[in-house]
PDB file of C-alpha atoms in Angstrom:
ATOM      1  CA  MET E  16       0.000   0.000   0.000  1.00 46.00           C
ATOM      2  CA  THR E  17       1.251   3.482  -0.741  1.00 57.00           C
ATOM      3  CA  ASP E  18      -0.792   5.164   2.009  1.00 68.00           C
ATOM      4  CA  LYS E  19       1.492   5.550   5.052  1.00 78.00           C
ATOM      5  CA  THR E  20      -1.198   7.010   7.312  1.00 87.00           C
ATOM      6  CA  PRO E  21      -1.826   4.720  10.295  1.00 90.00           C
ATOM      7  CA  MET E  22      -5.176   2.925  10.218  1.00 91.00           C
ATOM      8  CA  GLN E  23      -7.493   3.477  13.190  1.00 95.00           C
ATOM      9  CA  VAL E  24      -9.995   0.710  13.875  1.00 96.00           C
ATOM     10  CA  VAL E  25     -12.547  -0.330  16.461  1.00 97.00           C
ATOM     11  CA  THR E  26     -11.701  -3.860  17.586  1.00 97.00           C
ATOM     12  CA  PHE E  27     -14.380  -6.215  18.800  1.00 97.00           C
ATOM     13  CA  GLY E  28     -14.778  -9.844  19.711  1.00 96.00           C
ATOM     14  CA  LEU E  29     -16.980 -12.539  18.266  1.00 95.00           C
ATOM     15  CA  GLY E  30     -16.293 -15.597  20.388  1.00 91.00           C
ATOM     16  CA  GLU E  31     -12.538 -16.047  20.610  1.00 91.00           C
ATOM     17  CA  GLU E  32     -11.875 -14.162  17.366  1.00 91.00           C
ATOM     18  CA  VAL E  33     -10.911 -10.489  17.221  1.00 94.00           C
ATOM     19  CA  PHE E  34     -12.263  -8.397  14.358  1.00 95.00           C
ATOM     20  CA  ALA E  35     -12.107  -4.720  13.462  1.00 96.00           C
ATOM     21  CA  VAL E  36     -13.747  -2.095  11.297  1.00 96.00           C
ATOM     22  CA  PRO E  37     -12.292   1.312  10.412  1.00 94.00           C
ATOM     23  CA  VAL E  38     -13.134   3.905  13.045  1.00 96.00           C
ATOM     24  CA  THR E  39     -14.381   6.223  10.293  1.00 94.00           C
ATOM     25  CA  MET E  40     -17.322   3.842   9.712  1.00 94.00           C
ATOM     26  CA  VAL E  41     -18.424   3.751  13.344  1.00 96.00           C
ATOM     27  CA  ARG E  42     -20.927   6.426  14.304  1.00 95.00           C
ATOM     28  CA  GLU E  43     -21.491   5.205  17.859  1.00 96.00           C
ATOM     29  CA  ILE E  44     -21.386   2.193  20.161  1.00 97.00           C
ATOM     30  CA  LEU E  45     -24.529   1.285  22.084  1.00 97.00           C
ATOM     31  CA  ASP E  46     -25.466  -1.179  24.785  1.00 97.00           C
ATOM     32  CA  TYR E  47     -27.420  -4.108  23.385  1.00 96.00           C
ATOM     33  CA  ARG E  48     -31.200  -3.982  23.422  1.00 95.00           C
ATOM     34  CA  PRO E  49     -33.625  -6.282  21.599  1.00 93.00           C
ATOM     35  CA  ALA E  50     -34.756  -5.152  18.163  1.00 93.00           C
ATOM     36  CA  PHE E  51     -38.238  -4.940  16.707  1.00 92.00           C
ATOM     37  CA  ARG E  52     -38.388  -8.193  14.713  1.00 88.00           C
ATOM     38  CA  VAL E  53     -39.021  -7.979  10.964  1.00 82.00           C
ATOM     39  CA  PRO E  54     -41.202 -10.842   9.657  1.00 84.00           C
ATOM     40  CA  ASN E  55     -39.630 -13.211   7.121  1.00 83.00           C
ATOM     41  CA  GLY E  56     -36.169 -11.692   7.459  1.00 82.00           C
ATOM     42  CA  PRO E  57     -33.038 -13.828   7.282  1.00 87.00           C
ATOM     43  CA  ALA E  58     -31.792 -15.297  10.594  1.00 88.00           C
ATOM     44  CA  TRP E  59     -28.905 -12.811  10.748  1.00 91.00           C
ATOM     45  CA  MET E  60     -31.288  -9.845  10.598  1.00 92.00           C
ATOM     46  CA  LEU E  61     -32.459  -9.288  14.143  1.00 94.00           C
ATOM     47  CA  GLY E  62     -34.880  -6.526  13.211  1.00 94.00           C
ATOM     48  CA  ILE E  63     -34.937  -2.750  13.494  1.00 94.00           C
ATOM     49  CA  THR E  64     -33.874  -0.565  16.387  1.00 93.00           C
ATOM     50  CA  ASP E  65     -34.404   3.135  17.017  1.00 94.00           C
ATOM     51  CA  VAL E  66     -31.221   5.201  17.014  1.00 94.00           C
ATOM     52  CA  ARG E  67     -31.950   8.851  17.723  1.00 91.00           C
ATOM     53  CA  GLY E  68     -35.237   8.757  15.810  1.00 92.00           C
ATOM     54  CA  GLN E  69     -33.918   6.719  12.862  1.00 92.00           C
ATOM     55  CA  GLY E  70     -34.894   3.090  12.211  1.00 93.00           C
ATOM     56  CA  VAL E  71     -31.660   1.120  11.843  1.00 95.00           C
ATOM     57  CA  PRO E  72     -31.471  -2.546  10.746  1.00 94.00           C
ATOM     58  CA  MET E  73     -29.819  -4.628  13.479  1.00 95.00           C
ATOM     59  CA  ILE E  74     -27.558  -7.439  12.259  1.00 94.00           C
ATOM     60  CA  ASP E  75     -26.211 -10.417  14.214  1.00 95.00           C
ATOM     61  CA  LEU E  76     -22.678 -10.149  12.846  1.00 94.00           C
ATOM     62  CA  ARG E  77     -21.786 -13.600  14.226  1.00 93.00           C
ATOM     63  CA  MET E  78     -24.471 -15.226  12.096  1.00 92.00           C
ATOM     64  CA  ARG E  79     -23.751 -13.050   9.050  1.00 90.00           C
ATOM     65  CA  LEU E  80     -20.138 -14.245   9.136  1.00 86.00           C
ATOM     66  CA  GLY E  81     -21.202 -17.882   9.502  1.00 84.00           C
ATOM     67  CA  LEU E  82     -20.518 -18.263  13.226  1.00 88.00           C
ATOM     68  CA  SER E  83     -23.102 -19.755  15.567  1.00 91.00           C
ATOM     69  CA  ALA E  84     -25.576 -17.507  17.368  1.00 91.00           C
ATOM     70  CA  VAL E  85     -25.221 -16.874  21.106  1.00 95.00           C
ATOM     71  CA  GLU E  86     -27.430 -15.221  23.687  1.00 95.00           C
ATOM     72  CA  PRO E  87     -26.604 -11.555  24.423  1.00 96.00           C
ATOM     73  CA  THR E  88     -24.632 -10.850  27.607  1.00 96.00           C
ATOM     74  CA  LEU E  89     -23.874  -7.692  29.586  1.00 97.00           C
ATOM     75  CA  ALA E  90     -20.829  -7.211  27.313  1.00 97.00           C
ATOM     76  CA  THR E  91     -22.841  -7.404  24.053  1.00 98.00           C
ATOM     77  CA  ARG E  92     -22.708  -4.142  22.121  1.00 98.00           C
ATOM     78  CA  VAL E  93     -24.160  -2.656  18.943  1.00 98.00           C
ATOM     79  CA  LEU E  94     -21.805  -0.830  16.593  1.00 97.00           C
ATOM     80  CA  ILE E  95     -23.767   1.730  14.595  1.00 97.00           C
ATOM     81  CA  VAL E  96     -21.871   1.884  11.314  1.00 95.00           C
ATOM     82  CA  ASP E  97     -22.361   3.708   8.037  1.00 93.00           C
ATOM     83  CA  VAL E  98     -21.689   1.371   5.099  1.00 90.00           C
ATOM     84  CA  MET E  99     -21.616   2.374   1.442  1.00 84.00           C
ATOM     85  CA  LEU E 100     -23.742  -0.166  -0.436  1.00 77.00           C
ATOM     86  CA  ALA E 101     -24.248   0.067  -4.165  1.00 74.00           C
ATOM     87  CA  ASP E 102     -25.375   3.662  -4.678  1.00 76.00           C
ATOM     88  CA  ARG E 103     -26.201   4.757  -1.131  1.00 81.00           C
ATOM     89  CA  MET E 104     -24.994   4.992   2.427  1.00 87.00           C
ATOM     90  CA  LEU E 105     -26.789   2.646   4.816  1.00 89.00           C
ATOM     91  CA  SER E 106     -26.699   2.791   8.602  1.00 93.00           C
ATOM     92  CA  LEU E 107     -26.530  -0.623  10.268  1.00 94.00           C
ATOM     93  CA  GLY E 108     -26.414  -1.844  13.852  1.00 96.00           C
ATOM     94  CA  LEU E 109     -23.845  -4.646  14.083  1.00 96.00           C
ATOM     95  CA  VAL E 110     -24.340  -6.788  17.197  1.00 97.00           C
ATOM     96  CA  VAL E 111     -20.975  -7.965  18.544  1.00 97.00           C
ATOM     97  CA  ASP E 112     -20.043 -10.007  21.624  1.00 98.00           C
ATOM     98  CA  ARG E 113     -17.852  -7.257  23.059  1.00 97.00           C
ATOM     99  CA  VAL E 114     -16.033  -4.096  22.033  1.00 98.00           C
ATOM    100  CA  ILE E 115     -12.346  -4.255  22.870  1.00 96.00           C
ATOM    101  CA  ALA E 116     -10.710  -0.939  21.973  1.00 95.00           C
ATOM    102  CA  VAL E 117      -9.874   1.680  19.414  1.00 96.00           C
ATOM    103  CA  ALA E 118      -6.522   0.625  17.983  1.00 93.00           C
ATOM    104  CA  THR E 119      -4.034   2.091  15.540  1.00 93.00           C
ATOM    105  CA  PHE E 120      -2.117  -0.108  13.099  1.00 91.00           C
ATOM    106  CA  GLU E 121       0.616   0.871  10.706  1.00 89.00           C
ATOM    107  CA  ARG E 122      -0.650   0.036   7.217  1.00 86.00           C
ATOM    108  CA  GLU E 123       2.458  -1.989   6.369  1.00 87.00           C
ATOM    109  CA  ARG E 124       1.372  -4.468   9.085  1.00 86.00           C
ATOM    110  CA  LEU E 125      -1.820  -5.235   7.142  1.00 86.00           C
ATOM    111  CA  GLU E 126      -1.566  -8.624   5.429  1.00 85.00           C
ATOM    112  CA  ALA E 127      -3.795 -10.003   2.688  1.00 83.00           C
ATOM    113  CA  ALA E 128      -6.669 -12.238   3.722  1.00 74.00           C
ATOM    114  CA  PRO E 129      -5.720 -15.922   3.707  1.00 68.00           C
ATOM    115  CA  ASP E 130      -7.745 -18.070   1.306  1.00 63.00           C
ATOM    116  CA  ILE E 131      -7.884 -21.205   3.471  1.00 53.00           C
ATOM    117  CA  GLY E 132      -8.198 -22.223   7.084  1.00 55.00           C
ATOM    118  CA  LEU E 133     -10.826 -19.682   8.053  1.00 50.00           C
ATOM    119  CA  ARG E 134     -14.413 -20.352   9.035  1.00 52.00           C
ATOM    120  CA  TRP E 135     -15.782 -17.338   7.209  1.00 54.00           C
ATOM    121  CA  ARG E 136     -15.642 -16.184   3.614  1.00 58.00           C
ATOM    122  CA  SER E 137     -12.281 -14.668   2.705  1.00 67.00           C
ATOM    123  CA  ASP E 138     -13.909 -12.005   0.500  1.00 72.00           C
ATOM    124  CA  TYR E 139     -15.379 -10.548   3.699  1.00 80.00           C
ATOM    125  CA  ILE E 140     -11.848  -9.830   4.935  1.00 85.00           C
ATOM    126  CA  ALA E 141     -10.024  -6.618   4.014  1.00 85.00           C
ATOM    127  CA  GLY E 142      -6.861  -7.940   5.687  1.00 87.00           C
ATOM    128  CA  VAL E 143      -5.356  -9.252   8.888  1.00 91.00           C
ATOM    129  CA  VAL E 144      -2.912  -7.805  11.387  1.00 91.00           C
ATOM    130  CA  ARG E 145      -0.668 -10.102  13.446  1.00 89.00           C
ATOM    131  CA  GLU E 146      -0.597  -9.419  17.165  1.00 88.00           C
ATOM    132  CA  ALA E 147       1.371 -11.190  19.900  1.00 85.00           C
ATOM    133  CA  ASP E 148      -1.705 -13.173  20.943  1.00 86.00           C
ATOM    134  CA  GLY E 149      -3.214 -13.885  17.509  1.00 86.00           C
ATOM    135  CA  PHE E 150      -4.742 -12.019  14.597  1.00 90.00           C
ATOM    136  CA  VAL E 151      -7.037  -9.039  14.214  1.00 93.00           C
ATOM    137  CA  VAL E 152      -9.266  -9.580  11.190  1.00 92.00           C
ATOM    138  CA  ILE E 153     -10.267  -6.345   9.454  1.00 92.00           C
ATOM    139  CA  ILE E 154     -13.685  -6.974   7.916  1.00 91.00           C
ATOM    140  CA  ASP E 155     -14.866  -5.379   4.698  1.00 88.00           C
ATOM    141  CA  ALA E 156     -18.347  -4.402   5.891  1.00 86.00           C
ATOM    142  CA  ALA E 157     -19.475  -3.292   2.440  1.00 84.00           C
ATOM    143  CA  GLN E 158     -18.555  -6.701   1.028  1.00 84.00           C
ATOM    144  CA  VAL E 159     -20.301  -8.522   3.886  1.00 84.00           C
ATOM    145  CA  PHE E 160     -23.595  -6.894   2.937  1.00 79.00           C
ATOM    146  CA  SER E 161     -23.235  -6.475  -0.837  1.00 75.00           C
ATOM    147  CA  ASN E 162     -22.779 -10.008  -2.127  1.00 58.00           C
ATOM    148  CA  ASP E 163     -25.359 -11.744  -4.289  1.00 51.00           C
ATOM    149  CA  ASP E 164     -27.486 -13.448  -1.614  1.00 54.00           C
ATOM    150  CA  GLY E 165     -30.053 -10.666  -1.404  1.00 54.00           C
ATOM    151  CA  ALA E 166     -28.494  -8.865   1.539  1.00 55.00           C
ATOM    152  CA  ILE E 167     -28.938  -5.431  -0.021  1.00 51.00           C
ATOM    153  CA  ALA E 168     -32.576  -6.055  -0.886  1.00 50.00           C
ATOM    154  CA  THR E 169     -33.270  -7.294   2.641  1.00 54.00           C
ATOM    155  CA  LEU E 170     -31.588  -4.293   4.256  1.00 55.00           C
ATOM    156  CA  ALA E 171     -33.119  -1.792   1.846  1.00 52.00           C
ATOM    157  CA  THR E 172     -36.636  -2.934   2.671  1.00 54.00           C
ATOM    158  CA  ALA E 173     -35.945  -2.917   6.415  1.00 53.00           C
ATOM    159  CA  ALA E 174     -34.433   0.573   6.553  1.00 53.00           C
TER     160      ALA E 174
END
């Protein structure tokens, strides 16, 4: 990469894995609260929640990435993120097991996503950063919700 500017991310946990999204995408971090369920939505779509007067689709990020669902705990949080999908910006509430920190990584530490050995789709991964205790997986949120399985249509009708 030619950009030498450090990358700031919000790190969060899903089970034992550590993931991150760019801090520029994150509008706010909220305590978990149940969503208003949308009939006939996919299992990963928990429903809609009110965020300062705006209806925001709430997504179980564990399930969207192919991990098993778990019951919310006191540590469960909702990352309100703005994701560019197709031709518009969409606000989403990503339910995560826990928020860890805001971290800064030098861009030269970012490695390409491995093609094998992972439980989730590699096209959902913007890259990985090696840490002393494992990896931080930087997810490509736009890719997670813009593939061909109808995710955009589902979110567009819910918003």
